[in-house]
Structure formats: C-alpha cells, structure tokens
C-alpha cells in the first residue's frame, strides 16, 4: 500500500466516506469529522504511519490537503 | 481480582510509594506493565524482574523525566513500537514540595509542582489516550488527593495541582466516553509513603485524629482502588473520584 493509499484509507475508514469525497474535505465539513472524529482520524494516522503527532499539528490539521502537508514535514517524514 | 488479567498497563512513578504498589497489585492480578520511572537503577530492575517472575507477567521498564516533554514523547514512542495494546494508564507520579505557608510560596515553586502533577500527566495522557482511541477501549486512573477536595493536608500548590487533576479527569471522562475509554481519579488521604513524610508532623497527627479508622493508609490500599477502577469490574464507572482516606 502506498503512503497516499494509507492516508486515504484512514479518512475513508474513520469517516465512512468514499474516495471521491476526499479532495477539498475540511474539518467539520461532514458530520463524522467533528472533534471526536478528528481524534479518531489522528489515532488512525498515527497507527498507519507509526508516528506521533505534536499537539500543534493536531490543531493545524484542518483539511485533507493540510494533513498531507503536515505529514510531509521532516519530523514525520511521510512522502506522498 | 478478575478484570485485569491479560491487560497491559502503563503506570508512572513505579520506583517508589504508591506507584510501586500499583505495579505490584497489577502484576499480582495478571496484568503486564510498562513500569515508568525517572532513572535507571539496578535495584529497581531487579525488583521488576522478581515481580515479573513471581506473577508470570511481562514488565517493561521505561525511563523518562516527566519534566521533559520530549522525553515523554520518546517514551510513548517506545511503548507504541512494542505493538502491545495499552488497556490502562495509571498516572501516579507526582511531587510535593516542603511545607510553606501560602504567603511564602513562590509562583516559580507553584509552576514546578503544576508542571509535574498536572501538565506532564496531561501530556502523557494525550499520547496514551490516542493509542486507546485507536483500540476503542481503555481506562485511565489519575492519582489526585483529598487535599484537592478538602483543602488539607498538604500545601497550596499541591492541593491546587491535584484539584486540576480532578477537573481534568471529569472533563476527559466526558470527552473520551465516545471512544469507550473510562477516566477516574483516586484521592488518597494520609498514606504511609515518603511523600506523606513531607507533611508537617503536627498537621499529620491532627489529620490522623480525624480519620475514622485512626491510622494512615497503606500504598497497597490505594493501589487496590486503582486496580478496581482500571478493571472490568468498574466497567460502568467513569468521571468519578474515589476517596481512599479511612473515612474523614
């Protein structure tokens, strides 16, 4: 599984959505991505990539695209 | 006690006092333990291996300084890499400073106590709770103090920091319930530990005189309450503060 597939899978599984909904998806755009769902997503991504997010990055993780940008940071080292 | 066998617990402050006894009670009840302590120590490791062998459980020492956020993160990364579930977190580690009156307590000293007793506990809980969220189950027990509820014994900054632990416990119980994670606190009274020895002797005698059972508690009696709250026996208990104080 590629990193992009792992990333997408975390969203799809956590929020029970389809791949075509991912582009442009923002925090609280859908009912499932509320504050509770946000922590489930973070936990799923930490498992998928074997990382631990800093709290500031959890706060900044405001969209599907922003999440990729955060994961690409040096401390997480995820390449898409 | 049923309800802990086969579970894995992260316990802080396991090299002395209440934390050491929580570790022992969990092991005796069949739980595997990540035993958190500040410093590596041959005597401590010997004790861990003895407890592990006697109870046929795994005990993994994890060393980190709770006053260093990066060390907390690194410690949790080590725990994650074992790929074991983390069913229970017991936040025992805490500090108390020498007794001074409120007017003679510096803000710096208060911040130091809050850093360990509340903020470090919070940071560790943030990391561990995310492991529990991915598992969709868990139990967190925080050690508070009756000082947080009654205002005595102990010093201003200690009582205040332990009150913050109670507030955090109640808030977190609500927030994590959606993830099937329970959060409770234990509020010990006068307990026969090194930390208990820092309470002014006159004050200590006064408090014991008010205890219905007329004695200090033991670390084991606090540990038993932690084990109960962590176990499946307490499966419908969350957001609670259980006093272990001999009746005051």
Coordinates of C-alpha atoms in Angstrom, one line a residue:
Chain A
X1 CA 0.0 0.0 0.0
X2 CA 1.4 3.4 -0.9
X3 CA 1.5 6.3 1.6
X4 CA -1.2 8.0 -0.3
X5 CA -3.4 4.9 -0.1
X6 CA -2.7 4.6 3.6
X7 CA -3.6 8.2 4.1
X8 CA -6.8 8.0 2.1
X9 CA -7.7 4.7 3.9
X10 CA -7.5 6.4 7.3
X11 CA -10.1 9.0 6.1
X12 CA -12.3 6.5 4.4
X13 CA -12.4 4.1 7.2
X14 CA -12.7 6.6 10.0
X15 CA -15.4 8.8 8.4
X16 CA -17.1 6.0 6.4
X17 CA -16.8 8.1 3.2
X18 CA -15.8 7.4 -0.4
X19 CA -12.5 8.4 -2.1
X20 CA -14.2 10.9 -4.3
X21 CA -15.2 12.9 -1.2
X22 CA -11.6 13.4 -0.1
X23 CA -10.3 16.3 -2.3
X24 CA -11.1 19.6 -0.6
X25 CA -12.6 17.9 2.5
X26 CA -12.3 20.2 5.5
X27 CA -12.7 19.7 9.3
X28 CA -16.4 19.8 10.2
X29 CA -17.5 19.7 6.5
X30 CA -19.2 16.4 7.3
X31 CA -20.8 15.2 10.5
X32 CA -18.3 12.4 11.0
X33 CA -15.3 14.9 11.1
X34 CA -16.2 16.6 14.3
X35 CA -13.9 16.9 17.3
X36 CA -14.4 13.2 18.3
X37 CA -13.9 12.1 14.7
X38 CA -10.8 14.3 14.5
X39 CA -9.1 12.4 17.3
X40 CA -10.1 9.0 15.7
X41 CA -8.5 10.2 12.4
X42 CA -5.3 11.3 14.2
X43 CA -5.1 7.9 16.0
X44 CA -5.7 6.1 12.7
X45 CA -2.9 8.1 11.0
X46 CA -0.5 7.5 13.9
X47 CA -1.1 3.8 13.6
X48 CA -0.8 3.8 9.8
X49 CA 2.5 5.7 9.7
X50 CA 3.9 4.7 13.1
X51 CA 4.3 8.3 14.2
X52 CA 3.1 10.6 17.0
X53 CA 1.7 14.0 16.2
X54 CA 2.6 17.1 18.1
X55 CA -0.5 18.8 19.6
X56 CA 0.1 21.9 17.5
X57 CA -0.1 19.8 14.3
X58 CA -3.3 18.1 15.5
X59 CA -4.8 21.6 15.9
X60 CA -3.5 22.7 12.4
X61 CA -4.8 19.6 10.7
X62 CA -7.8 21.4 9.2
X63 CA -8.3 19.7 5.9
X64 CA -7.4 16.6 3.8
X65 CA -4.8 18.7 2.0
X66 CA -3.4 20.3 5.1
X67 CA -2.9 16.8 6.7
X68 CA -0.7 15.8 3.8
X69 CA 1.4 18.9 4.2
X70 CA 1.8 18.2 7.9
X71 CA 2.7 14.6 7.4
X72 CA 5.3 15.7 4.8
X73 CA 7.2 17.6 7.5
X74 CA 10.7 16.4 8.4
X75 CA 9.7 15.1 11.8
X76 CA 7.1 12.7 10.3
X77 CA 8.9 12.0 7.0
X78 CA 5.9 10.8 5.1
X79 CA 6.4 11.1 1.3
X80 CA 3.4 11.3 -1.0
Chain B
X1 CA -9.4 -9.7 41.3
X2 CA -10.8 -10.5 37.9
X3 CA -10.8 -8.0 35.1
X4 CA -7.1 -7.2 34.8
X5 CA -5.7 -10.5 33.7
X6 CA -4.0 -10.2 30.3
X7 CA -4.4 -6.4 30.1
X8 CA -1.4 -4.1 29.6
X9 CA -1.0 -1.1 31.8
X10 CA 1.3 2.0 31.7
X11 CA 2.0 3.1 35.3
X12 CA 4.1 6.1 36.2
X13 CA 6.1 6.6 39.4
X14 CA 6.7 2.9 39.8
X15 CA 10.0 3.2 41.6
X16 CA 8.5 4.1 45.0
X17 CA 5.5 4.6 47.2
X18 CA 2.0 4.2 45.7
X19 CA 3.3 3.7 42.1
X20 CA 5.4 0.8 43.2
X21 CA 2.5 -0.8 44.9
X22 CA 0.2 -0.2 42.0
X23 CA 2.7 -2.0 39.8
X24 CA 2.8 -5.0 42.3
X25 CA -1.0 -5.2 42.6
X26 CA -1.5 -5.1 38.8
X27 CA 1.2 -7.8 38.3
X28 CA -0.4 -10.0 41.0
X29 CA -3.7 -9.7 39.1
X30 CA -2.2 -10.8 35.8
X31 CA -1.6 -7.5 34.1
X32 CA 1.5 -6.8 32.0
X33 CA 3.1 -3.4 32.9
X34 CA 5.1 -0.7 31.3
X35 CA 6.8 0.5 34.5
X36 CA 7.7 4.2 34.2
X37 CA 10.4 5.7 36.3
X38 CA 12.7 8.6 36.0
X39 CA 16.1 6.9 36.4
X40 CA 17.5 3.5 35.5
X41 CA 18.5 1.7 38.6
X42 CA 19.8 -1.9 39.1
X43 CA 17.8 -2.4 42.3
X44 CA 14.7 -1.3 40.6
X45 CA 15.2 -3.6 37.6
X46 CA 15.9 -6.5 40.0
X47 CA 12.7 -5.9 41.8
X48 CA 10.8 -5.7 38.5
X49 CA 12.2 -9.0 37.3
X50 CA 11.3 -10.6 40.6
X51 CA 7.7 -9.3 40.4
X52 CA 7.6 -10.4 36.8
X53 CA 8.8 -14.0 37.5
X54 CA 6.6 -14.4 40.6
X55 CA 3.5 -13.5 38.7
X56 CA 4.3 -14.7 35.3
X57 CA 3.6 -11.4 33.6
X58 CA 5.8 -9.1 31.5
X59 CA 7.1 -5.9 33.0
X60 CA 8.9 -3.4 30.8
X61 CA 10.9 -0.6 32.4
X62 CA 10.5 2.7 30.7
X63 CA 12.7 5.6 31.8
X64 CA 11.9 9.2 31.3
X65 CA 11.8 12.5 33.1
X66 CA 8.3 13.9 33.3
X67 CA 9.6 17.4 33.4
X68 CA 10.9 17.0 29.8
X69 CA 8.2 16.9 27.1
X70 CA 10.5 15.4 24.5
X71 CA 11.3 12.5 26.9
X72 CA 7.6 11.8 27.4
X73 CA 7.1 11.6 23.7
X74 CA 10.1 9.4 23.2
X75 CA 8.9 7.1 26.0
X76 CA 5.4 6.7 24.4
X77 CA 7.0 6.0 21.0
X78 CA 8.9 3.1 22.7
X79 CA 5.6 1.8 24.1
X80 CA 3.9 2.1 20.7
X81 CA 6.7 0.2 19.0
X82 CA 6.1 -2.9 21.2
X83 CA 2.7 -3.2 19.3
X84 CA 1.1 -4.2 22.5
X85 CA -2.3 -2.8 23.4
X86 CA -2.4 -0.2 26.2
X87 CA -5.5 -1.0 28.2
X88 CA -4.8 1.0 31.2
X89 CA -2.9 4.2 32.2
X90 CA -2.4 4.9 35.9
X91 CA -0.9 8.4 36.4
X92 CA 0.8 8.1 39.8
X93 CA 4.0 10.2 39.6
X94 CA 3.8 13.5 41.4
X95 CA 5.8 15.8 43.5
X96 CA 5.3 17.7 46.7
X97 CA 7.5 20.5 48.0
X98 CA 8.5 21.3 51.5
X99 CA 5.7 22.8 53.5
X100 CA 5.4 26.6 53.4
X101 CA 2.6 29.0 54.1
X102 CA 0.7 30.4 51.1
X103 CA 2.2 33.8 51.5
X104 CA 5.7 32.3 51.4
X105 CA 5.1 30.1 48.3
X106 CA 6.7 31.5 45.2
X107 CA 5.0 31.3 41.8
X108 CA 8.1 29.5 40.5
X109 CA 7.6 26.7 43.0
X110 CA 3.9 26.5 42.2
X111 CA 4.7 26.2 38.5
X112 CA 7.2 23.4 39.2
X113 CA 4.6 21.4 41.1
X114 CA 1.9 22.0 38.4
X115 CA 4.4 21.1 35.7
X116 CA 4.8 17.6 37.1
X117 CA 1.5 17.0 38.8
X118 CA -0.8 18.3 36.0
X119 CA 0.9 19.3 32.8
X120 CA 3.2 16.3 32.4
X121 CA 0.3 14.0 33.4
X122 CA -1.8 15.7 30.7
X123 CA 0.8 15.4 28.0
X124 CA 1.3 11.7 28.7
X125 CA -2.4 11.2 28.8
X126 CA -2.8 12.9 25.4
X127 CA -0.4 10.5 23.8
X128 CA -1.6 7.3 25.5
X129 CA -5.3 8.2 25.0
X130 CA -4.7 8.3 21.3
X131 CA -3.4 4.7 21.4
X132 CA -6.6 3.9 23.4
X133 CA -8.8 5.7 20.8
X134 CA -7.3 3.6 18.0
X135 CA -8.2 0.5 20.1
X136 CA -11.6 1.9 21.0
X137 CA -11.2 0.9 24.7
X138 CA -9.2 1.9 27.7
X139 CA -9.2 3.0 31.3
X140 CA -7.3 5.9 32.8
X141 CA -6.8 6.4 36.6
X142 CA -5.3 9.6 37.9
X143 CA -4.0 10.0 41.4
X144 CA -5.3 13.1 43.0
X145 CA -5.5 13.8 46.7
X146 CA -8.1 14.6 49.4
X147 CA -6.2 17.8 49.7
X148 CA -7.8 18.8 46.4
X149 CA -11.3 18.3 47.8
X150 CA -10.9 19.2 51.5
X151 CA -8.0 21.7 51.3
X152 CA -6.0 19.7 53.7
X153 CA -3.5 18.0 54.1
X154 CA -0.6 19.5 52.1
X155 CA 0.4 22.7 50.6
X156 CA -1.4 25.3 48.5
X157 CA 0.3 24.4 45.2
X158 CA 0.0 20.6 45.8
X159 CA -3.7 20.9 46.6
X160 CA -4.3 23.1 43.7
X161 CA -2.5 20.9 41.2
X162 CA -4.4 17.9 42.4
X163 CA -7.6 19.8 42.1
X164 CA -6.7 20.4 38.5
X165 CA -6.3 16.6 38.1
X166 CA -9.8 16.2 39.3
X167 CA -11.2 18.8 36.8
X168 CA -9.2 17.2 34.0
X169 CA -10.5 13.7 35.0
X170 CA -14.1 14.8 34.9
X171 CA -13.7 16.6 31.6
X172 CA -11.8 13.8 30.0
X173 CA -14.3 11.2 31.1
X174 CA -16.9 13.1 29.0
X175 CA -14.7 13.6 26.0
X176 CA -13.3 10.0 25.8
X177 CA -16.5 8.1 26.6
X178 CA -17.3 8.1 22.8
X179 CA -14.2 6.1 22.4
X180 CA -15.1 3.6 25.1
X181 CA -12.4 5.0 27.5
X182 CA -13.2 5.5 31.1
X183 CA -11.4 8.1 33.2
X184 CA -11.4 8.2 37.0
X185 CA -9.4 9.5 39.9
X186 CA -8.3 8.2 43.2
X187 CA -7.9 10.7 46.1
X188 CA -5.7 9.2 48.8
X189 CA -5.8 10.6 52.3
X190 CA -2.8 10.3 54.6
X191 CA -0.8 7.4 53.2
X192 CA 2.4 6.0 54.7
X193 CA 4.9 6.9 51.9
X194 CA 8.0 9.1 51.6
X195 CA 5.8 11.8 50.3
X196 CA 3.5 11.5 53.3
X197 CA 6.5 12.2 55.4
X198 CA 6.8 15.7 53.9
X199 CA 3.6 16.7 55.7
X200 CA 4.1 18.7 58.8
X201 CA 4.2 16.2 61.7
X202 CA 1.8 18.2 63.8
X203 CA -0.7 18.5 60.9
X204 CA -0.3 14.8 60.2
X205 CA -1.3 13.9 63.8
X206 CA -4.2 16.3 63.6
X207 CA -5.4 14.6 60.4
X208 CA -5.0 11.1 61.7
X209 CA -7.0 12.0 64.7
X210 CA -9.9 13.0 62.4
X211 CA -9.6 9.8 60.4
X212 CA -12.5 7.4 61.4
X213 CA -10.1 4.4 61.2
X214 CA -7.4 6.3 63.3
X215 CA -4.5 5.3 61.2
X216 CA -2.6 6.1 58.0
X217 CA -3.5 4.3 54.8
X218 CA -1.0 2.0 53.1
X219 CA 0.1 2.3 49.5
X220 CA -1.5 -1.1 48.8
X221 CA -4.9 0.2 49.9
X222 CA -4.6 3.0 47.3
X223 CA -3.3 0.5 44.7
X224 CA -6.3 -1.7 45.2
X225 CA -8.6 1.1 44.4
X226 CA -6.6 1.9 41.2
X227 CA -6.8 -1.8 40.2
X228 CA -10.6 -1.9 40.7
X229 CA -11.2 1.3 38.7
X230 CA -8.9 0.0 36.0
X231 CA -10.5 -3.3 35.8
X232 CA -13.7 -4.5 34.0
X233 CA -15.3 -4.7 37.5
X234 CA -15.7 -0.9 37.2
X235 CA -17.0 -1.0 33.6
X236 CA -19.8 1.4 34.3
X237 CA -17.8 3.9 36.4
X238 CA -16.3 7.0 34.8
X239 CA -15.7 10.6 35.8
X240 CA -15.6 9.7 39.5
X241 CA -13.2 10.5 42.3
X242 CA -12.8 7.7 44.8
X243 CA -11.5 8.7 48.2
X244 CA -9.2 6.3 49.9
X245 CA -8.8 8.0 53.2
X246 CA -10.0 5.8 56.0
X247 CA -13.1 8.0 56.4
X248 CA -12.7 11.6 57.2

